[in-house]
Short mmCIF file of C-alpha atoms in Angstrom, two decimals:
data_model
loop_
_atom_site.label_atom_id
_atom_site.label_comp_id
_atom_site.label_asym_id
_atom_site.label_seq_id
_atom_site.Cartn_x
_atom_site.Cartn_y
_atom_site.Cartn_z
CA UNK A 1 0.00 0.00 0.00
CA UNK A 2 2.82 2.32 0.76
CA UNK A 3 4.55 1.45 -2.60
CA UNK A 4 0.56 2.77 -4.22
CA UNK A 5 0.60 6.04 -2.40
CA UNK A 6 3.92 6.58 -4.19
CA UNK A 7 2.37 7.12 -7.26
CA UNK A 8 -1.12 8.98 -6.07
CA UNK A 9 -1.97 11.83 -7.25
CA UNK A 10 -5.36 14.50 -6.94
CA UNK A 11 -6.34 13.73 -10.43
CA UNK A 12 -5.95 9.82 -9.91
CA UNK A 13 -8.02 9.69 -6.78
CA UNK A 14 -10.39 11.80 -8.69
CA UNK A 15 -10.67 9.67 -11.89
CA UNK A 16 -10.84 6.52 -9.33
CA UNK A 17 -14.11 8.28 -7.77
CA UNK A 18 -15.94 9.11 -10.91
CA UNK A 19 -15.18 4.90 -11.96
CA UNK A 20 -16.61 3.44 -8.59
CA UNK A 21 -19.80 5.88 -8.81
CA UNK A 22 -20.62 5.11 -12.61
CA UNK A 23 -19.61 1.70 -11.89
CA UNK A 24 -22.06 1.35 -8.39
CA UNK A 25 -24.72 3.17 -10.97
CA UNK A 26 -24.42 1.30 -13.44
CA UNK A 27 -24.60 -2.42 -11.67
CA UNK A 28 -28.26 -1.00 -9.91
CA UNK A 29 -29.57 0.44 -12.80
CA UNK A 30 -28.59 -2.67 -15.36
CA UNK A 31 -26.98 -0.02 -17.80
CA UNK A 32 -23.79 1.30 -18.95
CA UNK A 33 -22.44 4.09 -17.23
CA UNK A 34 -18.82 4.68 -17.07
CA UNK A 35 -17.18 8.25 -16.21
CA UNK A 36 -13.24 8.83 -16.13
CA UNK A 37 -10.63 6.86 -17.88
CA UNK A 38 -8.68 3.28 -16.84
CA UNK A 39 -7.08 2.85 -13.91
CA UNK A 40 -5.00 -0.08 -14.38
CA UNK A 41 -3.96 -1.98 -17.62
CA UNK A 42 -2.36 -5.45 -18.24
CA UNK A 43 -0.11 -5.51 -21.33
CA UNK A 44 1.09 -8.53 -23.13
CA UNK A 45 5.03 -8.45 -23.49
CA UNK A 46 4.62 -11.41 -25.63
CA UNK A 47 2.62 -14.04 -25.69
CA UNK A 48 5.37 -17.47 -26.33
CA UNK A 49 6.32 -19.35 -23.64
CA UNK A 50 9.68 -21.36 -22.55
CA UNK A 51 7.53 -23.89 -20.73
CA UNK A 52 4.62 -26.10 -21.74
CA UNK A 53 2.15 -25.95 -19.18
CA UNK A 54 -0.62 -28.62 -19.32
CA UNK A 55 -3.52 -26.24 -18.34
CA UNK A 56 -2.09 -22.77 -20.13
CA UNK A 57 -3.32 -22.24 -23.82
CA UNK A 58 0.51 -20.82 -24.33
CA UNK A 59 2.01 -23.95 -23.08
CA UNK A 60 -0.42 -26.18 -24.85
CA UNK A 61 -0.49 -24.29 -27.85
CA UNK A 62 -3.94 -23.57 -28.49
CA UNK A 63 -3.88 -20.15 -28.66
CA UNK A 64 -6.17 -18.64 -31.76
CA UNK A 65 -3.75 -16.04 -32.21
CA UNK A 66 -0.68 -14.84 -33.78
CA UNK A 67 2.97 -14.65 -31.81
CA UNK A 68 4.43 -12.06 -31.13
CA UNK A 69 5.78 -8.88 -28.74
CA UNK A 70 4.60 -5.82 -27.81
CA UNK A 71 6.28 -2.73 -29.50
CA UNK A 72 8.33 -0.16 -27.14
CA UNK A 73 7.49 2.30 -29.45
CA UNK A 74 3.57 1.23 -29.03
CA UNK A 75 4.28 1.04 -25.09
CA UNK A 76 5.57 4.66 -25.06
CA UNK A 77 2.64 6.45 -27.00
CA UNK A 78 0.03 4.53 -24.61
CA UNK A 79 1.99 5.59 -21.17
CA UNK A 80 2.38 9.05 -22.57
CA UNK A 81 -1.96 8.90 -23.05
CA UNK A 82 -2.76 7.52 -20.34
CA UNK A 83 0.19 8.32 -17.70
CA UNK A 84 -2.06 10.79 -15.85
CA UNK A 85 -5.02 8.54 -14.74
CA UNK A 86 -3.15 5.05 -14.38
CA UNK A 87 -2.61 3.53 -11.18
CA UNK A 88 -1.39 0.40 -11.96
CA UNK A 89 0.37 -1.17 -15.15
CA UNK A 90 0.42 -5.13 -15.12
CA UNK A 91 3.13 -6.47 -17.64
CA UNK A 92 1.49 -10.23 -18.38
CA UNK A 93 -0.95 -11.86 -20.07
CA UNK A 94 -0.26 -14.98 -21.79
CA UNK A 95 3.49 -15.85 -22.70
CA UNK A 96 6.89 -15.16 -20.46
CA UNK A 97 7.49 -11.84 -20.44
CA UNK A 98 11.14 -11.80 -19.96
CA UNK A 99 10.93 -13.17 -23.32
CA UNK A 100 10.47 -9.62 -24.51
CA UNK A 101 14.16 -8.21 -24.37
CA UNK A 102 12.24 -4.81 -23.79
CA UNK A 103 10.48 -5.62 -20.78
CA UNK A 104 12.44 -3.51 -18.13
CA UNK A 105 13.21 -0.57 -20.03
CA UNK A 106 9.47 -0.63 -20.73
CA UNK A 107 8.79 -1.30 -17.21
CA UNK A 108 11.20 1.70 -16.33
CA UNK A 109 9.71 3.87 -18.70
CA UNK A 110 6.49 3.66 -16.71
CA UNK A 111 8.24 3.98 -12.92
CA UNK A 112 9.52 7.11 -14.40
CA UNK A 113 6.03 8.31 -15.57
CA UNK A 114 4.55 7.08 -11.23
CA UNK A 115 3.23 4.53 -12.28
CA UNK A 116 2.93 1.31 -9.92
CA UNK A 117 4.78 -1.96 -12.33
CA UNK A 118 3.72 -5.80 -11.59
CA UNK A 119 4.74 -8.90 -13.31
CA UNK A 120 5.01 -12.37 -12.81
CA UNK A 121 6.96 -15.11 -14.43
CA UNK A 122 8.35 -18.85 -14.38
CA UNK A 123 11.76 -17.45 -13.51
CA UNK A 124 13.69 -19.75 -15.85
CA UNK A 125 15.46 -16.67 -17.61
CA UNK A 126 16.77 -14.36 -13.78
CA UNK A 127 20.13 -14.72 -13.59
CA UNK A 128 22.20 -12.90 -11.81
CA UNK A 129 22.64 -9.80 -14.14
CA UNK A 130 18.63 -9.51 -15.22
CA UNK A 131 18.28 -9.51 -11.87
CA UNK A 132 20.29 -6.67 -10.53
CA UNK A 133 18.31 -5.20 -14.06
CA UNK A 134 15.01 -6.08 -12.28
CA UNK A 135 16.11 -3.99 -8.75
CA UNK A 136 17.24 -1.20 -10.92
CA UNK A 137 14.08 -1.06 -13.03
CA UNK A 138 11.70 0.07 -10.60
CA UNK A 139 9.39 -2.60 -10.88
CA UNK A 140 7.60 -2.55 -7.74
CA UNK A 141 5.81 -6.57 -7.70
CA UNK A 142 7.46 -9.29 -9.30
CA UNK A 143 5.47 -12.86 -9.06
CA UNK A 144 7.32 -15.94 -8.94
CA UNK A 145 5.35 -19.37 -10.22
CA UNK A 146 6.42 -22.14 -7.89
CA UNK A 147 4.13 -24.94 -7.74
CA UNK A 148 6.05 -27.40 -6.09
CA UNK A 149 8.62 -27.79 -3.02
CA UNK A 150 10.43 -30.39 -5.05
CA UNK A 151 11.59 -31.26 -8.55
CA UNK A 152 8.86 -34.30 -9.19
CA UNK A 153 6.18 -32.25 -7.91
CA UNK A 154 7.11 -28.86 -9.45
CA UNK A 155 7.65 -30.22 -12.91
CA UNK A 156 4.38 -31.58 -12.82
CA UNK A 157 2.84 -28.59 -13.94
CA UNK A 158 5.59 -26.63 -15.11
CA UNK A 159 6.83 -28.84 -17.49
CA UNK A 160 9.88 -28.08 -19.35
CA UNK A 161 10.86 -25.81 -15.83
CA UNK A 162 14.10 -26.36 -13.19
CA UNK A 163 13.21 -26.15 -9.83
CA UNK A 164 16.94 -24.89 -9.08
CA UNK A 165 16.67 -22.07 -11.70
CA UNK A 166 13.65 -20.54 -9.53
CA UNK A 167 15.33 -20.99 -6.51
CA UNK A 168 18.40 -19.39 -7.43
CA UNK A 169 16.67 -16.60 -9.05
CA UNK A 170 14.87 -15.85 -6.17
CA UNK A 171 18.33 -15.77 -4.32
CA UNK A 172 19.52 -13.31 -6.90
CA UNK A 173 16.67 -10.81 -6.12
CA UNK A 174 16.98 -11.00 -2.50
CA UNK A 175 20.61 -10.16 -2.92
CA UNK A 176 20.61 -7.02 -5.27
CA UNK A 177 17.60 -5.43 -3.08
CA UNK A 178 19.55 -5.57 0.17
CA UNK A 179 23.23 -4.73 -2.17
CA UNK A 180 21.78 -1.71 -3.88
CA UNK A 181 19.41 -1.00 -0.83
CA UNK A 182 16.10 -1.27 -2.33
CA UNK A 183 12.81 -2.12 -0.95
CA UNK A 184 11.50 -2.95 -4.60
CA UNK A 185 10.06 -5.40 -6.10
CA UNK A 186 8.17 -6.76 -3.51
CA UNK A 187 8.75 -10.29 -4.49
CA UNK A 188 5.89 -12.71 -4.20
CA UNK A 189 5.63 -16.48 -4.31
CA UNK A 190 2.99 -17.35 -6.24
CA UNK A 191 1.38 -21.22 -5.77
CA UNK A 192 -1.09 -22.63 -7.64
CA UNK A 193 -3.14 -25.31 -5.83
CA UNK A 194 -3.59 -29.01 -7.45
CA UNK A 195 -4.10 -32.15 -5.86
CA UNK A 196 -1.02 -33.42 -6.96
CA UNK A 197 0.82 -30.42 -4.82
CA UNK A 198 -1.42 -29.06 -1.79
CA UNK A 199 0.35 -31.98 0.45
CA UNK A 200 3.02 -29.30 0.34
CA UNK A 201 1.62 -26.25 1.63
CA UNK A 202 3.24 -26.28 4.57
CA UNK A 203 6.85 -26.48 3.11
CA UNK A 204 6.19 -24.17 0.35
CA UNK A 205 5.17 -21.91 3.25
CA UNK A 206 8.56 -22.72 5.63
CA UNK A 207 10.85 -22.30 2.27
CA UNK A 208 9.24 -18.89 1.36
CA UNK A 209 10.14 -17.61 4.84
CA UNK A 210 13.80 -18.82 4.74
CA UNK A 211 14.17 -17.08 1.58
CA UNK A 212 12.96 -13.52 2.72
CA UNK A 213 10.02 -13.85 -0.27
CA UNK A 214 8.02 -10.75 1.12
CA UNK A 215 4.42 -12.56 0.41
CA UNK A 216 3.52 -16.15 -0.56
CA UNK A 217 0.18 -16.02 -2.43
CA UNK A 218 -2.19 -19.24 -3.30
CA UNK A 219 -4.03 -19.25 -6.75
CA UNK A 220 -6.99 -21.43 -7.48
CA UNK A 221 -6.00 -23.24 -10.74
CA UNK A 222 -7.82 -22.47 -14.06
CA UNK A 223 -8.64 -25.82 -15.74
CA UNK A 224 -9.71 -26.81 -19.47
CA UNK A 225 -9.89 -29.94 -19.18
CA UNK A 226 -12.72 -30.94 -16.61
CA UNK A 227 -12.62 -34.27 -17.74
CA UNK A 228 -9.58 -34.95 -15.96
CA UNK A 229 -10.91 -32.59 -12.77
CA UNK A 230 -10.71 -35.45 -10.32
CA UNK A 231 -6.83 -36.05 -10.77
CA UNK A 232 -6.45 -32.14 -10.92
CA UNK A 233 -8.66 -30.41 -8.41
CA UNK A 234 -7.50 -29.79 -4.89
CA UNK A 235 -9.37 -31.34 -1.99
CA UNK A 236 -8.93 -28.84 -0.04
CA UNK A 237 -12.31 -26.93 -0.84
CA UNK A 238 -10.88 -23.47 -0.20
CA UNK A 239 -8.30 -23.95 -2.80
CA UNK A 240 -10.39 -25.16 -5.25
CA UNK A 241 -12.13 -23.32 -8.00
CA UNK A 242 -14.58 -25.71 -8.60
CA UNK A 243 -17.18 -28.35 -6.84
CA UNK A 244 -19.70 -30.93 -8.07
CA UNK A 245 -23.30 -30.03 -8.69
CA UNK A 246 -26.07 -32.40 -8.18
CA UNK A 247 -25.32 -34.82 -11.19
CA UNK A 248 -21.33 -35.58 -9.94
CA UNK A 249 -20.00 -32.67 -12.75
CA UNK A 250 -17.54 -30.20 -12.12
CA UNK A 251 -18.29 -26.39 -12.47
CA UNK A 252 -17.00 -22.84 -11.37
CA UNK A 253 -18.22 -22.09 -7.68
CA UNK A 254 -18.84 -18.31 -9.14
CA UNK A 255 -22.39 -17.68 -9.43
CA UNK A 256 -22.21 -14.81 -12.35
CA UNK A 257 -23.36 -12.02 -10.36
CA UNK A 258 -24.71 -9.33 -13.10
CA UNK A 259 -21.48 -6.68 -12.66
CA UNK A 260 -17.70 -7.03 -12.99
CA UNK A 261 -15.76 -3.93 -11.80
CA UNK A 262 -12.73 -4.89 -14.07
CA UNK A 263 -15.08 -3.43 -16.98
CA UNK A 264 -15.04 -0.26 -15.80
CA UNK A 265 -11.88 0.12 -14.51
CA UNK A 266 -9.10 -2.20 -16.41
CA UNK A 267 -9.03 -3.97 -19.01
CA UNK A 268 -5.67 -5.81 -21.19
CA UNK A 269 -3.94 -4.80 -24.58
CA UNK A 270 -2.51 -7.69 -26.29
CA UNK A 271 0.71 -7.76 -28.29
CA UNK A 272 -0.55 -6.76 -31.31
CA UNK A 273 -2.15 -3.77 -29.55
CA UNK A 274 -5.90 -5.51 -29.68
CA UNK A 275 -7.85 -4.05 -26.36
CA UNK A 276 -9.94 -6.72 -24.74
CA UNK A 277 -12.01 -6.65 -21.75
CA UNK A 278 -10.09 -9.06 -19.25
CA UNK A 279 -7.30 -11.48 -18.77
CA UNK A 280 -9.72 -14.33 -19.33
CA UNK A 281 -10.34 -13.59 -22.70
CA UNK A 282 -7.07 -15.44 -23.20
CA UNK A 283 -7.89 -15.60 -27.38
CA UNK A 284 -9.21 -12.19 -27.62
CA UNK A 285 -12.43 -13.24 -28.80
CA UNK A 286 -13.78 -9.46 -27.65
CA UNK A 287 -11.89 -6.83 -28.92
CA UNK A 288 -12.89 -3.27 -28.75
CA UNK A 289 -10.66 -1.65 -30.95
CA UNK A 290 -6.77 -1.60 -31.46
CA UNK A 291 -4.50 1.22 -29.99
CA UNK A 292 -2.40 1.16 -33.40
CA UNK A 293 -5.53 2.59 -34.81
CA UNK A 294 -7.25 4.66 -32.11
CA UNK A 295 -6.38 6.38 -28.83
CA UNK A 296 -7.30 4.43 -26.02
CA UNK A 297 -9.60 7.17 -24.93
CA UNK A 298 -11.78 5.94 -28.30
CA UNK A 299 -11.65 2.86 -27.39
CA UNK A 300 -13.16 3.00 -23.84
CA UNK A 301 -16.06 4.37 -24.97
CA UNK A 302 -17.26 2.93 -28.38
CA UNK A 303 -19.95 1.21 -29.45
CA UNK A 304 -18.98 -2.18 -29.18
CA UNK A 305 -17.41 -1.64 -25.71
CA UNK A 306 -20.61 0.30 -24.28
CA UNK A 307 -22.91 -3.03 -25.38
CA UNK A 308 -20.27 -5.23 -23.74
CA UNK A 309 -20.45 -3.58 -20.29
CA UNK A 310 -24.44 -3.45 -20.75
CA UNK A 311 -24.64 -6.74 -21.04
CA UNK A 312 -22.53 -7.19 -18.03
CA UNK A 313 -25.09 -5.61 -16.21
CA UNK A 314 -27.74 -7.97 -17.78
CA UNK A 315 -26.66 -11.73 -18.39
CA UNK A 316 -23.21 -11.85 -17.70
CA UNK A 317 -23.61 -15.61 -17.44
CA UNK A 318 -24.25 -15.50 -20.94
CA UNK A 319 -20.77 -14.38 -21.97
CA UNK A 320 -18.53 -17.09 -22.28
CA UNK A 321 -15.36 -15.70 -20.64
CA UNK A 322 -17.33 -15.09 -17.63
CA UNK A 323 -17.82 -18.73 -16.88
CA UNK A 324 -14.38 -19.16 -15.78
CA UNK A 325 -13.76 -16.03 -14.21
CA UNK A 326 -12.58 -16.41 -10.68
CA UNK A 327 -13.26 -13.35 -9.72
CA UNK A 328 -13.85 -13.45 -5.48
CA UNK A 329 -12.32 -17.03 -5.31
CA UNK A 330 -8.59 -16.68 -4.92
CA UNK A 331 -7.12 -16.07 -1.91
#
């Protein structure tokens, strides 16, 4: 919170105020209303992976969509828009980021403009130079995927991945914040909960203290496959994103309430500058416009977008990328 206030200013508490009241109007009247501009983006670095993760449409290559990387030149026109009203700036999507050679000079470029910087990534690619990089960037969150305590179990999901190389990586980090004297990036274990790994919550919690991680946070996985839920799903209920109904089938334990506040305040540019509404719409089968084309500004408040957010507000059950979100469920 500390690390947010950093970067407040009047006119972004002000832009914040006029989102939450046309977002509160909006969700009791069962229209679109939206006032002031985003406060937080995600941006797609690139969207290829180094890993091949069994429930990740980059690591199982199903994405719709062309590769590719996000251009610095792209990056800089959007910050230089939107720079006054953005809180936040989250650099993933789909893909590694630190795939995208440009990732922490564009991540600097937006410390520079007070902006608060997040990403998150296998860690396969931190050695120790990119990391001293990472301390020096500004970045403010980094997120670290480690699934397992052990080789076996950690490779079980991130397949393709080295244990060691997280580890050390993590090392690394913790090293060039306390060398160069930095408080930033407030580095975060991130665990995602399977049945094959929950057994291992309690080391996963002992090794993230005797590394100095600042946070360790658990994600409820994301599956495609609920055919194979009962190998996959955690039985520990408050890790798990889904339950049985009636008839022994898996589903989402979301009920689709008729609002989403990421519509009014964030949304996610992909690499080749597509805006879509959220990070579930993983093969940006909703896109609003493209920021090569138009100003974001445009964007927020076209057509197509306007009907999108109304429907929200209607059926949002009946929107397909809504019937995975996870919205309220993670902890």
């Amino acid at each position: 919170m500390i690390n947010y206030f950093r970067y407040i200013t009047f006119y972004k508490i002000y832009n914040y105020f006029l989102l939450a009241i046309s977002y509160l109007l909006s969700t009791l009247l069962h229209k679109n209303i939206r006032w002031g501009e985003y406060a937080a983006l995600s941006i797609e670095p690139i969207n290829s992976c180094n890993l091949s993760c069994p429930e990740c449409p980059t690591g199982m290559a199903s994405l719709q969509r062309g590769k590719g990387k996000f251009p610095f030149d792209a990056f800089e026109k959007l910050i230089a828009e939107k720079k006054s009203s953005l809180i936040y700036l989250n650099f993933y999507f789909q893909g590694e980021p630190f795939l995208n050679k440009d990732l922490l000079q564009m991540v600097n470029v937006a410390h520079c403009n007070k902006i608060f910087t997040s990403t998150s990534t296998n860690a396969q690619l931190i050695n120790k130079e990119i990391a001293k990089e990472i301390v020096l960037s500004g970045l403010d969150r980094i997120l670290i995927s480690i699934d397992g305590t052990t080789q076996e179990v950690f490779e079980r999901y991130r397949v393709g991945g080295d244990l060691a190389k997280v580890l050390s990586a993590t090392k690394e980090i913790v090293y060039w914040k306390k060398k160069l004297k930095r408080n930033n990036p407030q580095l975060v274990f991130q665990f995602l909960v399977f049945r094959f790994n929950e057994h291992q919550i309690p080391e996963i919690k002992a090794m993230a203290k005797a590394m100095n991680v600042d946070k360790l946070s658990f994600k409820t996985a994301q599956l495609y496959h609920l055919e194979n839920a009962d190998e996959i799903v955690p039985t520990i209920d408050k890790y798990a994103r889904y339950k049985k109904d009636k008839d022994a089938r898996w589903k989402i334990k979301s009920n689709f309430p008729n609002r989403c506040w990421r519509m009014w305040h964030s949304a996610v540019i992909t690499q080749d500058l597509n805006l879509v509404p959220c990070c579930f719409d993983k093969d940006a089968e909703h896109i609003f416009g493209n920021i090569k084309q138009n100003t974001l500004s445009e964007i927020e408040q076209n057509t197509l977008y306007k009907n999108f957010r109304t429907q929200i507000t209607e059926n949002r059950a009946a929107i397909e990328i809504c019937r995975n979100c996870s919205e309220g469920l993670d902890l």
